[in-house]
mmCIF file of C-alpha atoms and ligand atoms in Angstrom:
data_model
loop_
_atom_site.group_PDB
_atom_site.id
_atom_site.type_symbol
_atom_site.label_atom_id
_atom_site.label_comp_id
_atom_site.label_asym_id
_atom_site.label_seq_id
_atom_site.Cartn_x
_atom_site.Cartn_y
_atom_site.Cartn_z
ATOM 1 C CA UNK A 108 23.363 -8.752 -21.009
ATOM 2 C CA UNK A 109 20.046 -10.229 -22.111
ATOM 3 C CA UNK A 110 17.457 -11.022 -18.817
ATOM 4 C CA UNK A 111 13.973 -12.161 -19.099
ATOM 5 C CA UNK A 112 11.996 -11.426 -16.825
ATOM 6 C CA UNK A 113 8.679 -12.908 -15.625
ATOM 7 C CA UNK A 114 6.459 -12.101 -13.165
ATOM 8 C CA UNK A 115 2.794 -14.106 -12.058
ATOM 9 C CA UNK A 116 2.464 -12.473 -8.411
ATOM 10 C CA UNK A 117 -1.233 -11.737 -8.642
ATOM 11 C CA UNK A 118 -3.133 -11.852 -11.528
ATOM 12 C CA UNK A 119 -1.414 -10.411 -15.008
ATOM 13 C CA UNK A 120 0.657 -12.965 -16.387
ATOM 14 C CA UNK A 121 3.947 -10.883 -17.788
ATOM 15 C CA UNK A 122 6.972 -11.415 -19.372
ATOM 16 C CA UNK A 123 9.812 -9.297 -20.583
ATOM 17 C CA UNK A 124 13.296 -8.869 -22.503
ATOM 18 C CA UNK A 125 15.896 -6.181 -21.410
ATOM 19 C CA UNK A 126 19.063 -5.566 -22.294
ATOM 20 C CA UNK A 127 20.925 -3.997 -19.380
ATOM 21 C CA UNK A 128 18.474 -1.400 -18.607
ATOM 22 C CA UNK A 129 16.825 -1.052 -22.113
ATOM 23 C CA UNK A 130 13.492 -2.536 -22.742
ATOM 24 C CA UNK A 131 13.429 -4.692 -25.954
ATOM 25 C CA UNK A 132 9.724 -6.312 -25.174
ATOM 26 C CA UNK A 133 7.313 -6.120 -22.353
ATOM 27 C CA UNK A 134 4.001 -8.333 -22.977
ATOM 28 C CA UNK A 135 1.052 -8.788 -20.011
ATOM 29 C CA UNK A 136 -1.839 -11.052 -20.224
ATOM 30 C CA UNK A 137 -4.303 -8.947 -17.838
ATOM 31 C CA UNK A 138 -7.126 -11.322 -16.120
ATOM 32 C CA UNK A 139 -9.309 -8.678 -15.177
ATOM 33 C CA UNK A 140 -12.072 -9.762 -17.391
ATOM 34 C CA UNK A 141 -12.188 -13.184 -15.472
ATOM 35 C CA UNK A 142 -11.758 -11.795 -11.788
ATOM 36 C CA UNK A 143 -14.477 -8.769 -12.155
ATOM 37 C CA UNK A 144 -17.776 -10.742 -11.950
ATOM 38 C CA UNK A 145 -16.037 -11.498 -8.363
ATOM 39 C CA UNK A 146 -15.111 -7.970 -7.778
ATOM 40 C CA UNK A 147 -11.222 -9.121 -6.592
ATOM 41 C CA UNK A 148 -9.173 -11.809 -7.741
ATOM 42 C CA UNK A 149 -9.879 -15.093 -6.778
ATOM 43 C CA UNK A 150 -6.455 -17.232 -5.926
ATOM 44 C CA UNK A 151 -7.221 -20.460 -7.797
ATOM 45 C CA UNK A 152 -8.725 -18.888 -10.684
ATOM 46 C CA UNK A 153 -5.618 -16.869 -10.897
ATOM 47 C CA UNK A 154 -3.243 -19.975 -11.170
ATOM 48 C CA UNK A 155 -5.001 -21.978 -13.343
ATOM 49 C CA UNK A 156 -4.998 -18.915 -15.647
ATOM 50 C CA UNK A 157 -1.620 -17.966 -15.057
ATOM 51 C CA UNK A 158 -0.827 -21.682 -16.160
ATOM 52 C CA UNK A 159 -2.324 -21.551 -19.267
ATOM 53 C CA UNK A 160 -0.779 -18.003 -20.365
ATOM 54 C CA UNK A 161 2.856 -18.488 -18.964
ATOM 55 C CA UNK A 162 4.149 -20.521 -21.996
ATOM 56 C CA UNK A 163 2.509 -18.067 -24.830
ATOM 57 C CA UNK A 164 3.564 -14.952 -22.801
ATOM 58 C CA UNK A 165 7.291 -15.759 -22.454
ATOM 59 C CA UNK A 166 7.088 -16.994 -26.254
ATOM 60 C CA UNK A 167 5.584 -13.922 -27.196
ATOM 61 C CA UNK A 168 8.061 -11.482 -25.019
ATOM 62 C CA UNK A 169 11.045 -13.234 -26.773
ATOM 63 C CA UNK A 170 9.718 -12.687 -30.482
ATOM 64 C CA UNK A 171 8.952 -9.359 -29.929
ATOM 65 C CA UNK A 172 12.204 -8.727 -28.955
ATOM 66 C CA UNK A 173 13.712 -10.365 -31.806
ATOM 67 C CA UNK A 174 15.861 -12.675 -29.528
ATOM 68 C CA UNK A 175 15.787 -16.562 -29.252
ATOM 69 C CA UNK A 176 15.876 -18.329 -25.824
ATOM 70 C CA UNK A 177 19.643 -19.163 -26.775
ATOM 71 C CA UNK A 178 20.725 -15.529 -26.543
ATOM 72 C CA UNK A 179 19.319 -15.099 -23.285
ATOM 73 C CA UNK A 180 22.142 -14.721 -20.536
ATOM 74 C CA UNK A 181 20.113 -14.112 -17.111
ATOM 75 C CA UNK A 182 15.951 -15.302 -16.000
ATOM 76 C CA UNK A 183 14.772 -13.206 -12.982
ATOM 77 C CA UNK A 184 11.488 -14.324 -11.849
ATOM 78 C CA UNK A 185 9.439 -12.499 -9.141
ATOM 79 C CA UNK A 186 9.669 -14.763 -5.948
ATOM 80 C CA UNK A 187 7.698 -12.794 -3.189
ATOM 81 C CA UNK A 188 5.270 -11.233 -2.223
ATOM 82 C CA UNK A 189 2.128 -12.335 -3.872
ATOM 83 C CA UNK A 190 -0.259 -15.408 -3.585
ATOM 84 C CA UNK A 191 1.161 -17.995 -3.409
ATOM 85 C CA UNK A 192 -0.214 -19.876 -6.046
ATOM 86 C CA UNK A 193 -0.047 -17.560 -8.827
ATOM 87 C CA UNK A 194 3.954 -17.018 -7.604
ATOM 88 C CA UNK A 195 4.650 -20.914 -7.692
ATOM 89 C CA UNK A 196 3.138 -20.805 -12.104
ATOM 90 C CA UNK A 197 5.705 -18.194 -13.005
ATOM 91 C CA UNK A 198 8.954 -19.165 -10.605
ATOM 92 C CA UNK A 199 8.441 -22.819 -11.279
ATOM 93 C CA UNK A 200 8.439 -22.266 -14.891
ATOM 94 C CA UNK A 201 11.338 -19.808 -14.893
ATOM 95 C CA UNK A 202 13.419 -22.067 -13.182
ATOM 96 C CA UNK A 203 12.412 -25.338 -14.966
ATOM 97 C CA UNK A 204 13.765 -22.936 -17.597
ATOM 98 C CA UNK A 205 17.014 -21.744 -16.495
ATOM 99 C CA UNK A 206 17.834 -25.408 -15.433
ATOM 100 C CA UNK A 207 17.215 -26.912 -18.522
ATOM 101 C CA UNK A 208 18.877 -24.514 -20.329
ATOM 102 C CA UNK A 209 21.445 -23.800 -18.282
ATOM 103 C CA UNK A 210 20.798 -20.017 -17.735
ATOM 104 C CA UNK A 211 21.899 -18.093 -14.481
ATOM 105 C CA UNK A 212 18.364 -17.758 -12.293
ATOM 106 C CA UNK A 213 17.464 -14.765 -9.654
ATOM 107 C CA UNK A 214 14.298 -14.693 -7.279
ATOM 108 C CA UNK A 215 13.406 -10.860 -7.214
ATOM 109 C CA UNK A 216 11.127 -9.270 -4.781
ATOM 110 C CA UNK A 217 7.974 -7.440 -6.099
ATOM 111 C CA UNK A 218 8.269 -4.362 -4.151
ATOM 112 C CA UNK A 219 12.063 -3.984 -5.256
ATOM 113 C CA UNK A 220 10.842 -3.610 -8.930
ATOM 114 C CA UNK A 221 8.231 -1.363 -7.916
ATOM 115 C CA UNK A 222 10.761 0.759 -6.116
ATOM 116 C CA UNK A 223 13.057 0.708 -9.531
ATOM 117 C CA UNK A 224 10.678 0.941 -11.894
ATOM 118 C CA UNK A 225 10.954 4.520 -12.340
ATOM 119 C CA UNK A 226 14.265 3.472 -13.962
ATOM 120 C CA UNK A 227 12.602 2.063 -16.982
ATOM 121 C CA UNK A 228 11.600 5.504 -18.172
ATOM 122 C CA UNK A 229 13.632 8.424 -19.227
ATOM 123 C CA UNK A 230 13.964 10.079 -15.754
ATOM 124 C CA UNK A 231 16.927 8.524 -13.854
ATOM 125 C CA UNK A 232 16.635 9.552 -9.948
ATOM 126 C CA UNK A 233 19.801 10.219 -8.231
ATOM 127 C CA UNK A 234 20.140 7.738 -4.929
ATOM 128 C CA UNK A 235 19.100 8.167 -1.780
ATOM 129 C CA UNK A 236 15.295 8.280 -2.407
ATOM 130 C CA UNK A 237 12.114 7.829 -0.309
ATOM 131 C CA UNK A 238 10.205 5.973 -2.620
ATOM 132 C CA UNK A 239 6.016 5.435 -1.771
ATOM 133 C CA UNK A 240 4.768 1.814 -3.104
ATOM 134 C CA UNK A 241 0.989 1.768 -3.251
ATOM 135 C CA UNK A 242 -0.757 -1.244 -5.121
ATOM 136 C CA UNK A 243 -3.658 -3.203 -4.162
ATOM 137 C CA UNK A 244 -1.612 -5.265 -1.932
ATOM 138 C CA UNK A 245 0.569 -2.772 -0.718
ATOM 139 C CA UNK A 246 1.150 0.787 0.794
ATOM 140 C CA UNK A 247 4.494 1.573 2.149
ATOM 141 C CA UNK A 248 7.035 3.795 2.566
ATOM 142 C CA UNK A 249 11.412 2.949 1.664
ATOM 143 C CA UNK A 250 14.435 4.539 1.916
ATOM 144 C CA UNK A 251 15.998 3.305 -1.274
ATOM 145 C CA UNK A 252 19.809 3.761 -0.455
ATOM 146 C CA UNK A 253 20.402 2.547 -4.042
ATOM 147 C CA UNK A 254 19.761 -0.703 -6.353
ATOM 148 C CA UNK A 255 20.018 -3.403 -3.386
ATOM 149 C CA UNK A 256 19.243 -1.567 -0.258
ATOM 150 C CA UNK A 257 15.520 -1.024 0.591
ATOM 151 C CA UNK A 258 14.985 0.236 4.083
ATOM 152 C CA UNK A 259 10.990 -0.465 5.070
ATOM 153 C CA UNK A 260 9.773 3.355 6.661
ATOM 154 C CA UNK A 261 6.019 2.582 7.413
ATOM 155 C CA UNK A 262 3.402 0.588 6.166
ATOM 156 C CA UNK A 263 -0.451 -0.096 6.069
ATOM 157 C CA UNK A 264 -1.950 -1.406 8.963
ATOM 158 C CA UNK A 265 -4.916 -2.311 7.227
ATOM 159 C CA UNK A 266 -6.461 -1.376 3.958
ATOM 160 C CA UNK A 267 -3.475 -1.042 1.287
ATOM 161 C CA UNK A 268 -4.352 2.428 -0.749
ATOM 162 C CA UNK A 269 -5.128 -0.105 -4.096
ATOM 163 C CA UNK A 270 -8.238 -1.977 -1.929
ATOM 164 C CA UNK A 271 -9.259 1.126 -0.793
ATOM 165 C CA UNK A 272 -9.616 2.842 -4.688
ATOM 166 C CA UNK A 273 -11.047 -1.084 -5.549
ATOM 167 C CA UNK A 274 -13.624 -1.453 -1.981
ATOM 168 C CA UNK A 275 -15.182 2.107 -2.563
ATOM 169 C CA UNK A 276 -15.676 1.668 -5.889
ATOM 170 C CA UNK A 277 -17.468 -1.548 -5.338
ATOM 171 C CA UNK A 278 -19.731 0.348 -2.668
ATOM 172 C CA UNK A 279 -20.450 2.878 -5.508
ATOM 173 C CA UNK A 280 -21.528 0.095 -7.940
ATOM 174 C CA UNK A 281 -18.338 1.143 -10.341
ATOM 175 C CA UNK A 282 -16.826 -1.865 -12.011
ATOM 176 C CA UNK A 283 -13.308 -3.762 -10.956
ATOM 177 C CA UNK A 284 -10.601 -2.818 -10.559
ATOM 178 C CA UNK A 285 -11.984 0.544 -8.709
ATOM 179 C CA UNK A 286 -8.914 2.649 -8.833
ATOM 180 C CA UNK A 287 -8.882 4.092 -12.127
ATOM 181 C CA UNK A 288 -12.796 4.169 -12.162
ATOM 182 C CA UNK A 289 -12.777 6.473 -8.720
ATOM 183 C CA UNK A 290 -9.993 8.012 -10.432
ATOM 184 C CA UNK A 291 -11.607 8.967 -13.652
ATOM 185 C CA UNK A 292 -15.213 9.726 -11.993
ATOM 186 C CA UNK A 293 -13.100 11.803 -9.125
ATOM 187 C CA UNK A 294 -12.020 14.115 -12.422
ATOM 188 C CA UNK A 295 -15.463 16.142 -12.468
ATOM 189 C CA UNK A 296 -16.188 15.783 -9.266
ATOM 190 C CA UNK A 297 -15.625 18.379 -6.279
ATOM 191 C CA UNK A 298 -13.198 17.439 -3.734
ATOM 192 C CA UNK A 299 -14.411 19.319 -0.888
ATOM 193 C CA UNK A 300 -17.896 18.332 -1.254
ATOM 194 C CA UNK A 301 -17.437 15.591 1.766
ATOM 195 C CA UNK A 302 -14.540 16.201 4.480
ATOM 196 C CA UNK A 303 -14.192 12.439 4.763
ATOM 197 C CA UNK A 304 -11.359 11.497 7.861
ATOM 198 C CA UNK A 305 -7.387 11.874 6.906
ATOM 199 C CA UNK A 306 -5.929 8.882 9.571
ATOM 200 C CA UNK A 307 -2.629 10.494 10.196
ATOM 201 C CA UNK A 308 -1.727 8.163 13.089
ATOM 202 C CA UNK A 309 0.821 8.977 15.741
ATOM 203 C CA UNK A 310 3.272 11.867 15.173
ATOM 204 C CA UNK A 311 6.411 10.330 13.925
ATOM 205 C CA UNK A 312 4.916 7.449 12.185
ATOM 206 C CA UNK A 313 4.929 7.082 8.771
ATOM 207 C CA UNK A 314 2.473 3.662 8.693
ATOM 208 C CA UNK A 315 -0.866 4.633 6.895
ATOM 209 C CA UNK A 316 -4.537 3.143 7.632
ATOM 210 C CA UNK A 317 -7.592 3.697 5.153
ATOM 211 C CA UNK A 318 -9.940 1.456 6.781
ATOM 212 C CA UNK A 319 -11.292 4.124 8.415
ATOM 213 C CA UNK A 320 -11.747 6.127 5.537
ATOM 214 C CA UNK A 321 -13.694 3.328 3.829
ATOM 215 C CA UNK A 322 -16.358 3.062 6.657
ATOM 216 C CA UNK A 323 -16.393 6.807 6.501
ATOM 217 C CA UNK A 324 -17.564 6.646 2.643
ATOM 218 C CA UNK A 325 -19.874 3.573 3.097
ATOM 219 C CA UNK A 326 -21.791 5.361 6.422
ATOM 220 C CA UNK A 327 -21.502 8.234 3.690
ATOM 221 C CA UNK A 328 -23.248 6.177 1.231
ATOM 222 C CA UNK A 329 -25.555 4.885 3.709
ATOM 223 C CA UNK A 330 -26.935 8.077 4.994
ATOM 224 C CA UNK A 331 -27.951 9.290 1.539
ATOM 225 C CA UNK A 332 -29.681 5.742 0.796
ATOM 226 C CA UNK A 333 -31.190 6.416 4.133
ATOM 227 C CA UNK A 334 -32.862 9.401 2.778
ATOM 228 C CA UNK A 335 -33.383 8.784 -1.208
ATOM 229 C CA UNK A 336 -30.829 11.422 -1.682
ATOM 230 C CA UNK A 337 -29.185 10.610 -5.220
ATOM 231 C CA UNK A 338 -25.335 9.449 -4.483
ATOM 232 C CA UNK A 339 -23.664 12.211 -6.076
ATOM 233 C CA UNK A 340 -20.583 10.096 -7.558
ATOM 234 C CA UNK A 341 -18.349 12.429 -8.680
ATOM 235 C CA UNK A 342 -18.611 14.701 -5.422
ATOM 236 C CA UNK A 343 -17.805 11.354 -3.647
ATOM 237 C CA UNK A 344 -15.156 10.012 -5.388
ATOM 238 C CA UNK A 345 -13.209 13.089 -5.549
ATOM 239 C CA UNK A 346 -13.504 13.779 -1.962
ATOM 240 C CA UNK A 347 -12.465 10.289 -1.123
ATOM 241 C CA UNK A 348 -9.355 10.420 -3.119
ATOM 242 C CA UNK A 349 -8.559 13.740 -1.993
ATOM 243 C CA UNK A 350 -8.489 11.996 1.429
ATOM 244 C CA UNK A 351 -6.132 9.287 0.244
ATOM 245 C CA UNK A 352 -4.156 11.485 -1.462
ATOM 246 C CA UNK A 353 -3.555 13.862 1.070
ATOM 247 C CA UNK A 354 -2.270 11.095 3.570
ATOM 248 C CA UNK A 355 0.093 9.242 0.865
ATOM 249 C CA UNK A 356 1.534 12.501 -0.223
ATOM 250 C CA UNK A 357 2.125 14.694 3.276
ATOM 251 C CA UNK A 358 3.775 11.266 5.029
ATOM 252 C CA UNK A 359 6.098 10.709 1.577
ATOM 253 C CA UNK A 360 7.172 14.834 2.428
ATOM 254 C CA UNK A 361 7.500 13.935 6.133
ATOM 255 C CA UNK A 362 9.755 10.648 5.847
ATOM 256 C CA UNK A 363 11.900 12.540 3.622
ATOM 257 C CA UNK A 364 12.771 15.500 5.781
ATOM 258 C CA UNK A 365 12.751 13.310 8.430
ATOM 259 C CA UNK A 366 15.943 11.693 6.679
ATOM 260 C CA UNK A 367 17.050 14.557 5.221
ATOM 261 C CA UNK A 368 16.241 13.091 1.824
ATOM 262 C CA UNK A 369 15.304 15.401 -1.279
ATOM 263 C CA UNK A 370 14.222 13.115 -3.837
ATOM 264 C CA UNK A 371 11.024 11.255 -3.629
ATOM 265 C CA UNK A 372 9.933 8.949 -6.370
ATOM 266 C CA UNK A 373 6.154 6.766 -6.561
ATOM 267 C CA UNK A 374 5.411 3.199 -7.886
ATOM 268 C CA UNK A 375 2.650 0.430 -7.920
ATOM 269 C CA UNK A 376 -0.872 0.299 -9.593
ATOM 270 C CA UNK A 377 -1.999 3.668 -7.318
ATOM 271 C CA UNK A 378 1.031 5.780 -9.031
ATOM 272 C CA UNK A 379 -0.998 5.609 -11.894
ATOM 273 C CA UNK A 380 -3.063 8.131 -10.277
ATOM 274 C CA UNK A 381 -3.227 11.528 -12.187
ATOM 275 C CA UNK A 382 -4.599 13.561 -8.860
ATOM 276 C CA UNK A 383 -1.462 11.660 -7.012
ATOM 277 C CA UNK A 384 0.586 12.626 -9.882
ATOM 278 C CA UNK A 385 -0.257 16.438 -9.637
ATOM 279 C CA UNK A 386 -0.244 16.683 -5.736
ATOM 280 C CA UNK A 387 3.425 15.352 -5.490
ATOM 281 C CA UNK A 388 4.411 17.420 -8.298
ATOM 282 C CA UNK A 389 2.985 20.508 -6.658
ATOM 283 C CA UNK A 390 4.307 19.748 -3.275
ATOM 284 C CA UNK A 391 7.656 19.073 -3.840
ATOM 285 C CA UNK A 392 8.113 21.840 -5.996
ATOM 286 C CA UNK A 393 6.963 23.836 -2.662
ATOM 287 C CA UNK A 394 9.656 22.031 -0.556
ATOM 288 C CA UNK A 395 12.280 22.064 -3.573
ATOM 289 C CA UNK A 396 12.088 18.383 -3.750
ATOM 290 C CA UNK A 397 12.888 16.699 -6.932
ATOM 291 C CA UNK A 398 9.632 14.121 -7.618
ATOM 292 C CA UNK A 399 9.935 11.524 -10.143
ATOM 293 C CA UNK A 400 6.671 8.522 -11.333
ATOM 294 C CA UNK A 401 7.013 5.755 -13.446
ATOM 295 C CA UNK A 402 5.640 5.505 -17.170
ATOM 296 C CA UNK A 403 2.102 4.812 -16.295
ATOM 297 C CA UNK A 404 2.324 1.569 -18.082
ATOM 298 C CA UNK A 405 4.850 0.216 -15.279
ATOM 299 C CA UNK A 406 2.519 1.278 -12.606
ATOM 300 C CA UNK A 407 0.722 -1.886 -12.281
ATOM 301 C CA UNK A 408 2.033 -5.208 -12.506
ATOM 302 C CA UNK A 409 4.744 -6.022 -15.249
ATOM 303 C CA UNK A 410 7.971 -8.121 -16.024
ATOM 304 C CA UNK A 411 9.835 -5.630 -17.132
ATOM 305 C CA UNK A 412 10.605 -4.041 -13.432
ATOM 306 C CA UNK A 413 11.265 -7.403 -12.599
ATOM 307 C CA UNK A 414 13.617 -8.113 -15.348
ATOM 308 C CA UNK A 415 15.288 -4.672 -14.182
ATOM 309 C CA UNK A 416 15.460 -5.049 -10.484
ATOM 310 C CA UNK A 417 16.826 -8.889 -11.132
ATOM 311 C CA UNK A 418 19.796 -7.217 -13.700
ATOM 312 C CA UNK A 419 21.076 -5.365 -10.635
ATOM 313 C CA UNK A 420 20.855 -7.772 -7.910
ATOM 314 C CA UNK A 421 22.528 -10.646 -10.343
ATOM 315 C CA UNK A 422 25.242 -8.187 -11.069
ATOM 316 C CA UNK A 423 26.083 -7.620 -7.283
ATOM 317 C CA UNK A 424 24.976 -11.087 -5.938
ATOM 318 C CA UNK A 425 25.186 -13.838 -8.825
ATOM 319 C CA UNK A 426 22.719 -16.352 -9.485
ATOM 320 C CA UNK A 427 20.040 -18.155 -7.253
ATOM 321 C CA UNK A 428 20.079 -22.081 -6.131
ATOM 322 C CA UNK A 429 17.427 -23.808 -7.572
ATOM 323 C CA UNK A 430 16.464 -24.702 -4.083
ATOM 324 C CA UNK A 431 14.923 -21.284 -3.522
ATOM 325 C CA UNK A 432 11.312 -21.148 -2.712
ATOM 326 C CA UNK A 433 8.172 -18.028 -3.363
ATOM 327 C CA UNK A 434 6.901 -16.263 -0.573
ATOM 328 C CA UNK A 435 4.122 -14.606 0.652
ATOM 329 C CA UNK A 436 5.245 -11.198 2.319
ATOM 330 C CA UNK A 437 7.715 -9.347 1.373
ATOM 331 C CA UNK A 438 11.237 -9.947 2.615
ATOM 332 C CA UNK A 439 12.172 -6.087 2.407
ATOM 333 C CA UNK A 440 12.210 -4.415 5.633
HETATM 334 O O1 LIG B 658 0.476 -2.691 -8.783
HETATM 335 P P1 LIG B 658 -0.809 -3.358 -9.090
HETATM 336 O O2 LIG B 658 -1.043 -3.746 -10.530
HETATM 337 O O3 LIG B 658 -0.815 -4.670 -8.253
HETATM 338 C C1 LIG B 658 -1.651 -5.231 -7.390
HETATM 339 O O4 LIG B 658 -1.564 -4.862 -6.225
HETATM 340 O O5 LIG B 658 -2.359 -6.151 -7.876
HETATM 341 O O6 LIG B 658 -1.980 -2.408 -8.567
HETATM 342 C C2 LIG B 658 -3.346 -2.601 -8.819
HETATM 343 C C3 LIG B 658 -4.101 -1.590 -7.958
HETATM 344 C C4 LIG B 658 -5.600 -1.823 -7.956
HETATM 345 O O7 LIG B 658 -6.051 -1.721 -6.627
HETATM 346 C C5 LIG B 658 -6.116 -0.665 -8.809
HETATM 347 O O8 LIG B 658 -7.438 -0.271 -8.467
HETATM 348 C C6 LIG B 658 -5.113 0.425 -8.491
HETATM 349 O O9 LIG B 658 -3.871 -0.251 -8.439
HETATM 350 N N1 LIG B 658 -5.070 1.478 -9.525
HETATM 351 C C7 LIG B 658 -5.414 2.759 -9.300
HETATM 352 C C8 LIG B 658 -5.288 3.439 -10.545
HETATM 353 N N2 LIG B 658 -4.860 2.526 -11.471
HETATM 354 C C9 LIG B 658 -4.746 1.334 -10.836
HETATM 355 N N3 LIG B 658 -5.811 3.382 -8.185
HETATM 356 C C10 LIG B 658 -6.091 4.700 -8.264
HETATM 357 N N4 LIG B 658 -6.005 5.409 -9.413
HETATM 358 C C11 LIG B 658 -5.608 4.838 -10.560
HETATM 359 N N5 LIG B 658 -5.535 5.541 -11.687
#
């Protein structure tokens, strides 16, 4: 089976081919460049971009897959969660699509091909899985009992772990988006050099909060201004991420042995993280855990999870009315 997938949640217009599970094309028109002199993406300028880029995307996805619109035998297009705006671009046009054509259409939730998208690499993980989703929208915890079931665990209250990375960076006067900037400045930097706050919440609870932690860094920041001591960047973004990562990594171990689950597995734009990467790694090989991360490229935003995650829920639920509508929150959990 052929699917294209398409996804315009946020702000990276993408499109993909896949055949079954096999990845044939995945192209991504990134609008960083146009949202940075904002420091976060701005909603309208996001539409009107994702409107002029959703055409020549899907074009492009289909000819670098060597397949013609004609061959194509299922378009999934991610419905929720996102803004709204940039959602209604890429579902509008993948359903003027289908209907015209007379393809079968699926609605897919974004966090259900972040929780997949480790699929679209070598490593297969065996089902049940706790699997942590952190993005610059999002920071939760799932029980993924396997390709349709997504049990919600705990989520942010606040600050997702993404506009935490992107909020301190902007503080530090690194450019947008933050994470991997923190990220690679954090890499010669000493991560004890500030004990910034670890927000562990109730016992039991597997819900995160970083705002804390970001007033912590910017009263941080503010104290050295206060006394013309040079910000010493590196010492500060490794501590802070140390922080993060400590919290994301400890309440993936604890919701797993809490269900009695052995297998964790990481996705969104913050699974991109190296220091992430190498703390899971580490732990679970102390617990005897099996860990598994997507290909860093299907970290972030992409079709190609969508495309994936829209495969399986066709197979076991057939096509979407054209009736359905986007949404702002996920519907998971
Ligand atoms: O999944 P994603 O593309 O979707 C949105 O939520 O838009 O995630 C983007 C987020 C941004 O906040 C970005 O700063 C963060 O992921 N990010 C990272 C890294 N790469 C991207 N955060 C920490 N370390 C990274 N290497």
């Amino acid at each position: 089976m052929l699917v294209l997938g398409i996804e315009s949640s946020c702000d990276d217009t993408a499109a993909a081919v896949l055949e079954n599970n096999r990845i044939l094309s995945s192209v991504l028109n990134c609008q960083d460049l146009v949202h940075a002199k904002f420091g976060g993406v701005v909603p309208e300028l996001a539409s009107r971009r994702h409107l002029q880029s959703i055409h020549p995307i899907v074009v492009e996805a289909l000819s670098k897959a060597g397949v013609q619109l004609s061959g194509i035998n299922l378009i999934a297009a991610t419905q929720g969660p996102g803004l709204i705006g940039s959602l209604l671009v890429g579902f509008s046009y993948a359903k003027a699509l289908a209907h015209v054509r007379r393809i079968p259409f699926v609605g897919v939730d974004h966090m259900a091909g972040h929780i997949l998208s480790v699929f679209l690499g070598t490593e297969k993980p065996s089902f049940p899985y706790i699997a942590l989703i952190v993005s610059g929208g999002t920071s939760s915890i799932f029980l993924a009992k396997d390709f349709h079931q997504f049990e919600l665990l705990g989520r942010t209250r606040d600050d997702a772990a993404g506009e935490a990375f992107d909020k301190v960076a902007k503080m530090l006067g690194l450019p947008y988006p933050g994470g991997p900037h923190v990220s690679a400045t954090a890499a010669f930097g000493d991560p004890r050099y500030v004990r910034f706050p670890r927000a562990w919440l109730e016992e039991q609870s597997f819900d995160f909060s970083f705002s804390g932690l970001k007033t912590a860094v910017l009263n941080h920041v503010n104290q050295q201004k206060i006394k013309n001591a040079e910000l010493q960047l590196h010492e500060i973004c490794a501590s802070f991420q140390e922080s993060v990562v400590d919290v994301l990594v400890e309440k993936s171990i604890f919701a797993a042995k809490a269900h009695n689950i052995h297998t964790l597995v990481i996705g969104g734009g913050v699974s991109a993280n190296n220091r992430l990467r190498e703390v899971f790694t580490r732990r679970c090989q102390e617990e005897g855990f099996t860990f598994h991360a997507p290909l860093p490229q299907y970290c972030t935003d992409n079709a190609a999870m969508i495309a994936l995650a829209g495969y399986h829920k066709f197979n076991k639920h057939g096509a979407h009315e054209m009736g359905e509508d986007v949404y702002s929150r996920s519907q998971l959990g």
